[in-house]
mmCIF file of N, CA and C in Angstrom:
data_model
loop_
_atom_site.group_PDB
_atom_site.id
_atom_site.type_symbol
_atom_site.label_atom_id
_atom_site.label_comp_id
_atom_site.label_asym_id
_atom_site.label_seq_id
_atom_site.Cartn_x
_atom_site.Cartn_y
_atom_site.Cartn_z
ATOM 1 N N MET B 182 0.839 -1.085 -0.003
ATOM 2 C CA MET B 182 0.034 0.037 -0.012
ATOM 3 C C MET B 182 0.883 1.214 -0.004
ATOM 4 N N LYS B 183 1.820 1.325 0.872
ATOM 5 C CA LYS B 183 2.665 2.583 1.027
ATOM 6 C C LYS B 183 3.403 2.871 -0.356
ATOM 7 N N ASP B 184 3.947 1.785 -1.001
ATOM 8 C CA ASP B 184 4.650 2.077 -2.158
ATOM 9 C C ASP B 184 3.942 2.576 -3.408
ATOM 10 N N GLU B 185 2.587 2.209 -3.390
ATOM 11 C CA GLU B 185 1.714 2.577 -4.550
ATOM 12 C C GLU B 185 1.351 4.009 -4.520
ATOM 13 N N LEU B 186 1.477 4.628 -3.300
ATOM 14 C CA LEU B 186 1.176 6.054 -3.257
ATOM 15 C C LEU B 186 2.412 6.972 -3.274
ATOM 16 N N ASN B 187 3.544 6.494 -3.258
ATOM 17 C CA ASN B 187 4.749 7.250 -3.466
ATOM 18 C C ASN B 187 4.690 8.066 -4.734
ATOM 19 N N GLY B 188 5.071 9.435 -4.612
ATOM 20 C CA GLY B 188 4.935 10.264 -5.882
ATOM 21 C C GLY B 188 3.545 10.779 -6.160
ATOM 22 N N SER B 189 2.624 10.535 -5.252
ATOM 23 C CA SER B 189 1.187 11.004 -5.505
ATOM 24 C C SER B 189 1.054 12.461 -5.007
ATOM 25 N N LEU B 190 0.253 13.264 -5.854
ATOM 26 C CA LEU B 190 -0.173 14.564 -5.457
ATOM 27 C C LEU B 190 -1.063 14.438 -4.311
ATOM 28 N N ILE B 191 -0.893 15.294 -3.281
ATOM 29 C CA ILE B 191 -1.818 15.351 -2.067
ATOM 30 C C ILE B 191 -2.052 16.815 -1.648
ATOM 31 N N ILE B 192 -2.910 16.938 -0.730
ATOM 32 C CA ILE B 192 -3.130 18.262 -0.130
ATOM 33 C C ILE B 192 -3.034 18.081 1.381
ATOM 34 N N VAL B 193 -2.306 18.910 2.044
ATOM 35 C CA VAL B 193 -2.041 18.844 3.474
ATOM 36 C C VAL B 193 -2.843 19.874 4.144
ATOM 37 N N LEU B 194 -3.643 19.455 5.199
ATOM 38 C CA LEU B 194 -4.281 20.373 6.046
ATOM 39 C C LEU B 194 -3.726 20.252 7.423
ATOM 40 N N ASP B 195 -3.669 21.467 7.993
ATOM 41 C CA ASP B 195 -3.055 21.576 9.352
ATOM 42 C C ASP B 195 -4.170 21.543 10.305
ATOM 43 N N GLN B 196 -4.339 20.458 11.067
ATOM 44 C CA GLN B 196 -5.474 20.371 12.001
ATOM 45 C C GLN B 196 -5.374 21.379 13.120
ATOM 46 N N GLN B 197 -4.035 21.707 13.631
ATOM 47 C CA GLN B 197 -3.890 22.587 14.764
ATOM 48 C C GLN B 197 -4.227 24.157 14.258
ATOM 49 N N ASN B 198 -4.067 24.354 12.966
ATOM 50 C CA ASN B 198 -4.226 25.674 12.526
ATOM 51 C C ASN B 198 -5.258 25.672 11.467
ATOM 52 N N PRO B 199 -6.551 25.509 11.699
ATOM 53 C CA PRO B 199 -7.624 25.357 10.667
ATOM 54 C C PRO B 199 -7.705 26.412 9.686
ATOM 55 N N ASP B 200 -7.299 27.645 10.124
ATOM 56 C CA ASP B 200 -7.369 28.833 9.365
ATOM 57 C C ASP B 200 -6.138 28.810 8.337
ATOM 58 N N GLY B 201 -5.131 28.000 8.594
ATOM 59 C CA GLY B 201 -3.952 27.975 7.738
ATOM 60 C C GLY B 201 -4.294 27.488 6.407
ATOM 61 N N ALA B 202 -3.458 28.003 5.456
ATOM 62 C CA ALA B 202 -3.773 27.532 4.059
ATOM 63 C C ALA B 202 -3.375 26.051 3.808
ATOM 64 N N ALA B 203 -4.262 25.338 3.028
ATOM 65 C CA ALA B 203 -3.920 23.930 2.624
ATOM 66 C C ALA B 203 -2.684 23.975 1.688
ATOM 67 N N ARG B 204 -1.782 23.010 1.747
ATOM 68 C CA ARG B 204 -0.481 23.058 1.041
ATOM 69 C C ARG B 204 -0.512 21.786 0.032
ATOM 70 N N ILE B 205 -0.103 21.969 -1.114
ATOM 71 C CA ILE B 205 -0.048 20.925 -2.027
ATOM 72 C C ILE B 205 1.301 20.334 -2.083
ATOM 73 N N GLY B 206 1.417 18.998 -2.101
ATOM 74 C CA GLY B 206 2.704 18.335 -1.998
ATOM 75 C C GLY B 206 2.702 17.002 -2.681
ATOM 76 N N ILE B 207 3.894 16.338 -2.635
ATOM 77 C CA ILE B 207 4.032 14.988 -3.172
ATOM 78 C C ILE B 207 4.460 14.057 -2.124
ATOM 79 N N ILE B 208 3.853 12.865 -2.041
ATOM 80 C CA ILE B 208 4.141 11.900 -1.037
ATOM 81 C C ILE B 208 5.681 11.246 -1.393
ATOM 82 N N GLY B 209 6.589 11.245 -0.296
ATOM 83 C CA GLY B 209 7.842 10.780 -0.586
ATOM 84 C C GLY B 209 7.860 9.337 0.058
ATOM 85 N N LYS B 210 7.457 9.253 1.323
ATOM 86 C CA LYS B 210 7.605 7.996 2.096
ATOM 87 C C LYS B 210 6.487 7.973 3.131
ATOM 88 N N ILE B 211 5.847 6.791 3.316
ATOM 89 C CA ILE B 211 4.848 6.673 4.330
ATOM 90 C C ILE B 211 5.532 5.658 5.393
ATOM 91 N N SER B 212 5.420 6.192 6.605
ATOM 92 C CA SER B 212 5.922 5.396 7.742
ATOM 93 C C SER B 212 4.700 4.874 8.501
ATOM 94 N N ILE B 213 4.354 3.564 8.399
ATOM 95 C CA ILE B 213 3.111 3.087 9.082
ATOM 96 C C ILE B 213 3.329 3.000 10.515
ATOM 97 N N ASP B 214 4.533 2.685 11.016
ATOM 98 C CA ASP B 214 4.830 2.583 12.381
ATOM 99 C C ASP B 214 4.599 3.866 13.202
ATOM 100 N N THR B 215 5.031 5.024 12.617
ATOM 101 C CA THR B 215 4.965 6.310 13.220
ATOM 102 C C THR B 215 3.648 6.959 12.770
ATOM 103 N N ASN B 216 2.911 6.625 11.839
ATOM 104 C CA ASN B 216 1.844 7.357 11.201
ATOM 105 C C ASN B 216 2.192 8.745 10.703
ATOM 106 N N LYS B 217 3.364 8.686 10.088
ATOM 107 C CA LYS B 217 3.940 9.865 9.484
ATOM 108 C C LYS B 217 4.186 9.715 7.828
ATOM 109 N N VAL B 218 4.050 10.810 7.193
ATOM 110 C CA VAL B 218 4.198 10.780 5.781
ATOM 111 C C VAL B 218 5.329 11.944 5.453
ATOM 112 N N ASP B 219 6.335 11.517 4.782
ATOM 113 C CA ASP B 219 7.292 12.484 4.221
ATOM 114 C C ASP B 219 6.696 13.124 3.017
ATOM 115 N N VAL B 220 6.539 14.392 3.216
ATOM 116 C CA VAL B 220 5.920 15.187 1.940
ATOM 117 C C VAL B 220 6.923 16.275 1.483
ATOM 118 N N THR B 221 7.049 16.316 0.171
ATOM 119 C CA THR B 221 7.798 17.514 -0.475
ATOM 120 C C THR B 221 6.820 18.385 -1.065
ATOM 121 N N PHE B 222 7.081 19.713 -0.727
ATOM 122 C CA PHE B 222 6.214 20.794 -1.151
ATOM 123 C C PHE B 222 6.860 21.482 -2.396
ATOM 124 N N GLY B 223 6.253 22.371 -3.052
ATOM 125 C CA GLY B 223 6.620 23.001 -4.201
ATOM 126 C C GLY B 223 7.868 23.752 -4.067
ATOM 127 N N ASN B 224 8.327 24.286 -3.054
ATOM 128 C CA ASN B 224 9.524 24.921 -2.659
ATOM 129 C C ASN B 224 10.747 23.970 -2.300
ATOM 130 N N LEU B 225 10.392 22.602 -2.533
ATOM 131 C CA LEU B 225 11.334 21.601 -2.324
ATOM 132 C C LEU B 225 11.614 21.371 -0.809
ATOM 133 N N HIS B 226 10.775 21.922 -0.009
ATOM 134 C CA HIS B 226 10.897 21.809 1.559
ATOM 135 C C HIS B 226 10.257 20.412 1.869
ATOM 136 N N GLN B 227 10.931 19.581 2.460
ATOM 137 C CA GLN B 227 10.387 18.420 3.023
ATOM 138 C C GLN B 227 9.860 18.494 4.394
ATOM 139 N N GLU B 228 8.863 17.651 4.791
ATOM 140 C CA GLU B 228 8.282 17.806 6.228
ATOM 141 C C GLU B 228 7.637 16.501 6.440
ATOM 142 N N SER B 229 7.746 16.090 7.712
ATOM 143 C CA SER B 229 7.041 14.789 8.112
ATOM 144 C C SER B 229 5.799 15.217 8.605
ATOM 145 N N VAL B 230 4.656 14.842 8.005
ATOM 146 C CA VAL B 230 3.248 15.157 8.386
ATOM 147 C C VAL B 230 2.465 14.021 8.845
ATOM 148 N N ASP B 231 1.672 14.253 9.832
ATOM 149 C CA ASP B 231 0.803 13.190 10.353
ATOM 150 C C ASP B 231 -0.116 12.601 9.269
ATOM 151 N N VAL B 232 -0.413 11.391 9.230
ATOM 152 C CA VAL B 232 -1.282 10.765 8.168
ATOM 153 C C VAL B 232 -2.673 11.423 8.248
ATOM 154 N N ASN B 233 -3.158 11.791 9.264
ATOM 155 C CA ASN B 233 -4.633 12.306 9.340
ATOM 156 C C ASN B 233 -4.752 13.790 8.609
ATOM 157 N N ASN B 234 -3.511 14.324 8.481
ATOM 158 C CA ASN B 234 -3.544 15.604 7.866
ATOM 159 C C ASN B 234 -3.393 15.688 6.278
ATOM 160 N N VAL B 235 -3.073 14.340 5.818
ATOM 161 C CA VAL B 235 -2.753 14.258 4.378
ATOM 162 C C VAL B 235 -4.102 13.723 3.683
ATOM 163 N N HIS B 236 -4.489 14.552 2.697
ATOM 164 C CA HIS B 236 -5.701 14.234 1.897
ATOM 165 C C HIS B 236 -5.453 14.044 0.418
ATOM 166 N N PHE B 237 -6.170 13.155 -0.187
ATOM 167 C CA PHE B 237 -5.965 13.138 -1.613
ATOM 168 C C PHE B 237 -7.405 13.067 -2.285
ATOM 169 N N LEU B 238 -7.503 13.505 -3.510
ATOM 170 C CA LEU B 238 -8.788 13.512 -4.320
ATOM 171 C C LEU B 238 -9.558 12.112 -4.229
ATOM 172 N N LYS B 239 -10.839 12.296 -3.984
ATOM 173 C CA LYS B 239 -11.715 11.048 -3.993
ATOM 174 C C LYS B 239 -11.626 10.434 -5.511
ATOM 175 N N ASP B 240 -12.001 9.309 -5.592
ATOM 176 C CA ASP B 240 -12.176 8.710 -6.928
ATOM 177 C C ASP B 240 -13.164 9.393 -7.754
ATOM 178 N N ARG B 241 -12.981 9.647 -9.082
ATOM 179 C CA ARG B 241 -13.850 10.504 -9.843
ATOM 180 C C ARG B 241 -15.241 9.985 -9.862
ATOM 181 N N SER B 242 -15.389 8.696 -9.852
ATOM 182 C CA SER B 242 -16.818 8.154 -9.813
ATOM 183 C C SER B 242 -17.550 8.333 -8.466
ATOM 184 N N ASN B 243 -16.784 8.229 -7.386
ATOM 185 C CA ASN B 243 -17.324 8.577 -6.116
ATOM 186 C C ASN B 243 -17.721 9.953 -5.983
ATOM 187 N N LEU B 244 -16.911 10.898 -6.444
ATOM 188 C CA LEU B 244 -17.085 12.317 -6.416
ATOM 189 C C LEU B 244 -18.377 12.572 -7.224
ATOM 190 N N TYR B 245 -18.400 12.026 -8.413
ATOM 191 C CA TYR B 245 -19.633 12.295 -9.317
ATOM 192 C C TYR B 245 -20.882 11.777 -8.600
ATOM 193 N N SER B 246 -20.872 10.635 -8.000
ATOM 194 C CA SER B 246 -22.049 10.169 -7.373
ATOM 195 C C SER B 246 -22.551 10.986 -6.187
ATOM 196 N N TYR B 247 -21.422 11.546 -5.487
ATOM 197 C CA TYR B 247 -21.691 12.466 -4.423
ATOM 198 C C TYR B 247 -22.402 13.754 -4.854
ATOM 199 N N LEU B 248 -21.823 14.257 -6.073
ATOM 200 C CA LEU B 248 -22.478 15.486 -6.687
ATOM 201 C C LEU B 248 -23.925 15.205 -6.990
ATOM 202 N N LEU B 249 -24.172 14.020 -7.506
ATOM 203 C CA LEU B 249 -25.615 13.716 -8.126
ATOM 204 C C LEU B 249 -26.539 13.495 -6.965
ATOM 205 N N SER B 250 -26.082 12.839 -5.842
ATOM 206 C CA SER B 250 -26.940 12.511 -4.756
ATOM 207 C C SER B 250 -27.271 13.674 -3.752
ATOM 208 N N ASN B 251 -26.291 14.587 -3.681
ATOM 209 C CA ASN B 251 -26.334 15.596 -2.640
ATOM 210 C C ASN B 251 -26.451 17.072 -3.303
ATOM 211 N N THR B 252 -26.976 17.110 -4.429
ATOM 212 C CA THR B 252 -27.015 18.379 -5.136
ATOM 213 C C THR B 252 -27.568 19.455 -4.313
ATOM 214 N N SER B 253 -28.752 19.231 -3.680
ATOM 215 C CA SER B 253 -29.518 20.243 -2.928
ATOM 216 C C SER B 253 -28.750 20.621 -1.578
ATOM 217 N N ASP B 254 -27.989 19.764 -1.173
ATOM 218 C CA ASP B 254 -27.341 20.013 0.168
ATOM 219 C C ASP B 254 -26.031 20.745 -0.036
ATOM 220 N N ILE B 255 -25.451 20.838 -1.144
ATOM 221 C CA ILE B 255 -24.140 21.419 -1.361
ATOM 222 C C ILE B 255 -24.237 23.011 -1.659
ATOM 223 N N ASN B 256 -23.532 23.721 -1.051
ATOM 224 C CA ASN B 256 -23.502 25.184 -1.354
ATOM 225 C C ASN B 256 -23.078 25.398 -2.883
ATOM 226 N N LEU B 257 -23.689 26.328 -3.490
ATOM 227 C CA LEU B 257 -23.484 26.526 -4.926
ATOM 228 C C LEU B 257 -22.043 26.704 -5.319
ATOM 229 N N GLY B 258 -21.237 27.568 -4.518
ATOM 230 C CA GLY B 258 -19.872 27.765 -4.790
ATOM 231 C C GLY B 258 -19.012 26.378 -4.726
ATOM 232 N N ASP B 259 -19.430 25.643 -3.672
ATOM 233 C CA ASP B 259 -18.693 24.371 -3.523
ATOM 234 C C ASP B 259 -19.122 23.438 -4.571
ATOM 235 N N PHE B 260 -20.323 23.391 -4.907
ATOM 236 C CA PHE B 260 -20.825 22.539 -6.065
ATOM 237 C C PHE B 260 -20.123 22.764 -7.288
ATOM 238 N N LYS B 261 -19.884 24.120 -7.687
ATOM 239 C CA LYS B 261 -19.167 24.420 -8.914
ATOM 240 C C LYS B 261 -17.828 23.989 -8.758
ATOM 241 N N THR B 262 -17.159 24.303 -7.713
ATOM 242 C CA THR B 262 -15.744 23.727 -7.451
ATOM 243 C C THR B 262 -15.581 22.322 -7.666
ATOM 244 N N LEU B 263 -16.504 21.616 -6.989
ATOM 245 C CA LEU B 263 -16.519 20.184 -7.050
ATOM 246 C C LEU B 263 -16.770 19.649 -8.458
ATOM 247 N N PHE B 264 -17.669 20.183 -9.213
ATOM 248 C CA PHE B 264 -17.940 19.856 -10.556
ATOM 249 C C PHE B 264 -16.682 20.093 -11.469
ATOM 250 N N LYS B 265 -16.027 21.180 -11.276
ATOM 251 C CA LYS B 265 -14.815 21.432 -12.051
ATOM 252 C C LYS B 265 -13.767 20.510 -11.691
ATOM 253 N N ILE B 266 -13.650 20.161 -10.404
ATOM 254 C CA ILE B 266 -12.584 19.150 -10.011
ATOM 255 C C ILE B 266 -12.844 17.732 -10.732
ATOM 256 N N ASN B 267 -14.143 17.494 -10.660
ATOM 257 C CA ASN B 267 -14.572 16.164 -11.393
ATOM 258 C C ASN B 267 -14.287 16.170 -12.866
ATOM 259 N N MET B 268 -14.496 17.392 -13.440
ATOM 260 C CA MET B 268 -14.154 17.351 -14.881
ATOM 261 C C MET B 268 -12.630 17.307 -15.121
ATOM 262 N N LEU B 269 -11.796 17.875 -14.322
ATOM 263 C CA LEU B 269 -10.389 17.852 -14.388
ATOM 264 C C LEU B 269 -9.915 16.366 -14.146
ATOM 265 N N GLN B 270 -10.456 15.661 -13.259
ATOM 266 C CA GLN B 270 -10.242 14.308 -13.016
ATOM 267 C C GLN B 270 -10.437 13.532 -14.170
ATOM 268 N N ASP B 271 -11.535 13.840 -15.028
ATOM 269 C CA ASP B 271 -11.837 13.118 -16.311
ATOM 270 C C ASP B 271 -10.734 13.199 -17.180
ATOM 271 N N ARG B 272 -9.934 14.375 -17.271
ATOM 272 C CA ARG B 272 -8.868 14.420 -18.231
ATOM 273 C C ARG B 272 -7.725 13.505 -17.718
ATOM 274 N N GLY B 273 -7.488 13.360 -16.450
ATOM 275 C CA GLY B 273 -6.543 12.452 -15.930
ATOM 276 C C GLY B 273 -5.124 12.711 -15.996
ATOM 277 N N ASP B 274 -4.720 13.789 -16.601
ATOM 278 C CA ASP B 274 -3.320 14.114 -16.775
ATOM 279 C C ASP B 274 -2.819 14.879 -15.430
ATOM 280 N N PRO B 275 -1.464 14.678 -15.157
ATOM 281 C CA PRO B 275 -1.069 15.352 -13.798
ATOM 282 C C PRO B 275 -1.284 16.821 -13.846
ATOM 283 N N ALA B 276 -1.203 17.574 -14.830
ATOM 284 C CA ALA B 276 -1.462 19.050 -14.767
ATOM 285 C C ALA B 276 -2.931 19.365 -14.422
ATOM 286 N N SER B 277 -3.849 18.465 -14.831
ATOM 287 C CA SER B 277 -5.259 18.745 -14.554
ATOM 288 C C SER B 277 -5.475 18.421 -13.090
ATOM 289 N N ILE B 278 -4.864 17.198 -12.563
ATOM 290 C CA ILE B 278 -4.923 17.050 -11.105
ATOM 291 C C ILE B 278 -4.409 18.201 -10.225
ATOM 292 N N LEU B 279 -3.240 18.672 -10.624
ATOM 293 C CA LEU B 279 -2.494 19.733 -9.848
ATOM 294 C C LEU B 279 -3.614 20.891 -9.947
ATOM 295 N N GLU B 280 -4.196 21.231 -11.040
ATOM 296 C CA GLU B 280 -5.189 22.457 -11.085
ATOM 297 C C GLU B 280 -6.384 22.103 -10.168
ATOM 298 N N ALA B 281 -6.815 20.859 -10.059
ATOM 299 C CA ALA B 281 -7.794 20.552 -9.156
ATOM 300 C C ALA B 281 -7.435 20.910 -7.701
ATOM 301 N N TYR B 282 -6.206 20.602 -7.274
ATOM 302 C CA TYR B 282 -5.767 20.840 -6.006
ATOM 303 C C TYR B 282 -5.765 22.365 -5.803
ATOM 304 N N HIS B 283 -5.231 23.045 -6.710
ATOM 305 C CA HIS B 283 -5.238 24.638 -6.734
ATOM 306 C C HIS B 283 -6.643 25.099 -6.535
ATOM 307 N N LEU B 284 -7.641 24.521 -7.194
ATOM 308 C CA LEU B 284 -9.074 25.023 -7.011
ATOM 309 C C LEU B 284 -9.502 24.768 -5.514
ATOM 310 N N LEU B 285 -8.968 23.654 -5.024
ATOM 311 C CA LEU B 285 -9.271 23.382 -3.595
ATOM 312 C C LEU B 285 -8.675 24.416 -2.590
ATOM 313 N N GLN B 286 -7.435 24.905 -3.000
ATOM 314 C CA GLN B 286 -6.802 25.797 -2.055
ATOM 315 C C GLN B 286 -7.561 27.104 -2.067
ATOM 316 N N LYS B 287 -8.159 27.434 -3.275
ATOM 317 C CA LYS B 287 -8.970 28.617 -3.359
ATOM 318 C C LYS B 287 -10.347 28.534 -2.697
ATOM 319 N N ASN B 288 -10.818 27.294 -2.655
ATOM 320 C CA ASN B 288 -12.096 27.085 -2.013
ATOM 321 C C ASN B 288 -11.953 26.061 -0.955
ATOM 322 N N PRO B 289 -11.440 26.331 0.234
ATOM 323 C CA PRO B 289 -11.020 25.343 1.331
ATOM 324 C C PRO B 289 -12.325 24.772 1.812
ATOM 325 N N SER B 290 -13.531 25.314 1.722
ATOM 326 C CA SER B 290 -14.762 24.687 2.203
ATOM 327 C C SER B 290 -15.236 23.463 1.438
ATOM 328 N N ALA B 291 -14.704 23.170 0.267
ATOM 329 C CA ALA B 291 -14.928 22.098 -0.575
ATOM 330 C C ALA B 291 -13.902 20.801 -0.312
ATOM 331 N N ILE B 292 -12.846 21.044 0.459
ATOM 332 C CA ILE B 292 -11.875 20.145 0.683
ATOM 333 C C ILE B 292 -12.377 18.792 1.188
ATOM 334 N N ASN B 293 -13.192 18.932 2.384
ATOM 335 C CA ASN B 293 -13.698 17.725 2.802
ATOM 336 C C ASN B 293 -14.690 16.882 1.942
ATOM 337 N N SER B 294 -15.374 17.580 1.096
ATOM 338 C CA SER B 294 -16.144 16.876 0.154
ATOM 339 C C SER B 294 -15.530 16.236 -0.945
ATOM 340 N N ALA B 295 -14.348 16.818 -1.362
ATOM 341 C CA ALA B 295 -13.568 16.374 -2.617
ATOM 342 C C ALA B 295 -12.506 15.442 -2.257
ATOM 343 N N THR B 296 -12.133 15.277 -0.958
ATOM 344 C CA THR B 296 -10.836 14.497 -0.659
ATOM 345 C C THR B 296 -11.273 13.460 0.422
ATOM 346 N N ASP B 297 -10.262 12.563 0.487
ATOM 347 C CA ASP B 297 -10.379 11.467 1.496
ATOM 348 C C ASP B 297 -8.987 11.459 2.244
ATOM 349 N N SER B 298 -8.999 11.272 3.577
ATOM 350 C CA SER B 298 -7.817 11.350 4.346
ATOM 351 C C SER B 298 -7.087 10.034 4.074
ATOM 352 N N LEU B 299 -5.762 10.150 4.071
ATOM 353 C CA LEU B 299 -4.814 9.062 3.917
ATOM 354 C C LEU B 299 -5.155 7.968 5.001
ATOM 355 N N SER B 300 -5.396 8.488 6.160
ATOM 356 C CA SER B 300 -5.702 7.490 7.307
ATOM 357 C C SER B 300 -6.866 6.600 6.999
ATOM 358 N N ASN B 301 -7.911 7.104 6.384
ATOM 359 C CA ASN B 301 -9.059 6.290 5.888
ATOM 360 C C ASN B 301 -8.751 5.407 4.854
ATOM 361 N N PHE B 302 -7.893 5.820 3.884
ATOM 362 C CA PHE B 302 -7.360 4.875 2.826
ATOM 363 C C PHE B 302 -6.662 3.747 3.358
ATOM 364 N N GLN B 303 -5.744 3.991 4.453
ATOM 365 C CA GLN B 303 -5.013 2.909 5.004
ATOM 366 C C GLN B 303 -5.909 1.912 5.626
ATOM 367 N N ARG B 304 -6.894 2.250 6.441
ATOM 368 C CA ARG B 304 -7.839 1.437 6.991
ATOM 369 C C ARG B 304 -8.577 0.598 5.954
ATOM 370 N N SER B 305 -8.965 1.198 4.972
ATOM 371 C CA SER B 305 -9.790 0.385 3.924
ATOM 372 C C SER B 305 -9.017 -0.507 3.270
ATOM 373 N N LYS B 306 -7.737 -0.113 2.988
ATOM 374 C CA LYS B 306 -6.787 -1.154 2.307
ATOM 375 C C LYS B 306 -6.591 -2.341 3.238
ATOM 376 N N GLN B 307 -6.369 -2.020 4.507
ATOM 377 C CA GLN B 307 -6.077 -3.119 5.459
ATOM 378 C C GLN B 307 -7.186 -4.099 5.622
ATOM 379 N N LEU B 308 -8.526 -3.508 5.536
ATOM 380 C CA LEU B 308 -9.688 -4.368 5.549
ATOM 381 C C LEU B 308 -9.759 -5.155 4.150
ATOM 382 N N LEU B 309 -9.473 -4.658 3.197
ATOM 383 C CA LEU B 309 -9.573 -5.366 1.843
ATOM 384 C C LEU B 309 -8.530 -6.476 1.837
ATOM 385 N N ASN B 310 -7.427 -6.278 2.477
ATOM 386 C CA ASN B 310 -6.424 -7.354 2.371
ATOM 387 C C ASN B 310 -6.291 -8.369 3.360
ATOM 388 N N THR B 311 -7.289 -8.582 4.037
ATOM 389 C CA THR B 311 -7.368 -9.473 5.282
ATOM 390 C C THR B 311 -7.280 -11.056 4.829
ATOM 391 N N GLU B 312 -7.702 -11.320 3.668
ATOM 392 C CA GLU B 312 -7.686 -12.750 3.174
ATOM 393 C C GLU B 312 -6.382 -13.072 2.567
ATOM 394 N N PRO B 313 -5.818 -14.172 2.987
ATOM 395 C CA PRO B 313 -4.462 -14.635 2.473
ATOM 396 C C PRO B 313 -4.606 -14.903 1.059
ATOM 397 N N PRO B 314 -3.507 -14.613 0.223
ATOM 398 C CA PRO B 314 -3.522 -14.809 -1.214
ATOM 399 C C PRO B 314 -3.723 -16.347 -1.463
ATOM 400 N N LYS B 315 -4.562 -16.620 -2.637
ATOM 401 C CA LYS B 315 -4.876 -17.893 -3.007
ATOM 402 C C LYS B 315 -3.709 -18.473 -3.959
ATOM 403 N N VAL B 316 -3.307 -19.677 -3.605
ATOM 404 C CA VAL B 316 -2.324 -20.310 -4.420
ATOM 405 C C VAL B 316 -2.800 -21.494 -5.209
ATOM 406 N N PHE B 317 -2.680 -21.453 -6.480
ATOM 407 C CA PHE B 317 -3.236 -22.558 -7.289
ATOM 408 C C PHE B 317 -2.091 -23.428 -7.806
ATOM 409 N N SER B 318 -2.291 -24.636 -7.839
ATOM 410 C CA SER B 318 -1.275 -25.559 -8.365
ATOM 411 C C SER B 318 -1.926 -26.662 -9.082
ATOM 412 N N ARG B 319 -1.156 -27.372 -9.933
ATOM 413 C CA ARG B 319 -1.627 -28.367 -10.679
ATOM 414 C C ARG B 319 -1.228 -29.788 -10.171
#
């Protein structure tokens, strides 16, 4: 799990300073033992960040389903931002994903709707991989 996310674009939220700006970075290394993630930011500054503060974009189909099922509950500005993010995800290229994160920086109220925490991702991966691999022989 930890190797498949190396090099992924993420957004870091500071839980102790909720008014602080979200920062975009790239995952360098995930330390499951300490629940820390080494993140490199745009100015090449590296920092060890708590897993709970690291967020990545939701799967595009999950975000689309969320938009369709909660249209009336979402603030109009957030809806527009989430819809733009979903369209950028459809492009799939790294520049579009980076642009999606920049949209989230400009509209932080949409971050929780558009992203999942890395800690939630770790738990779901661990639940999925509880069955031992099947070995077939002749």
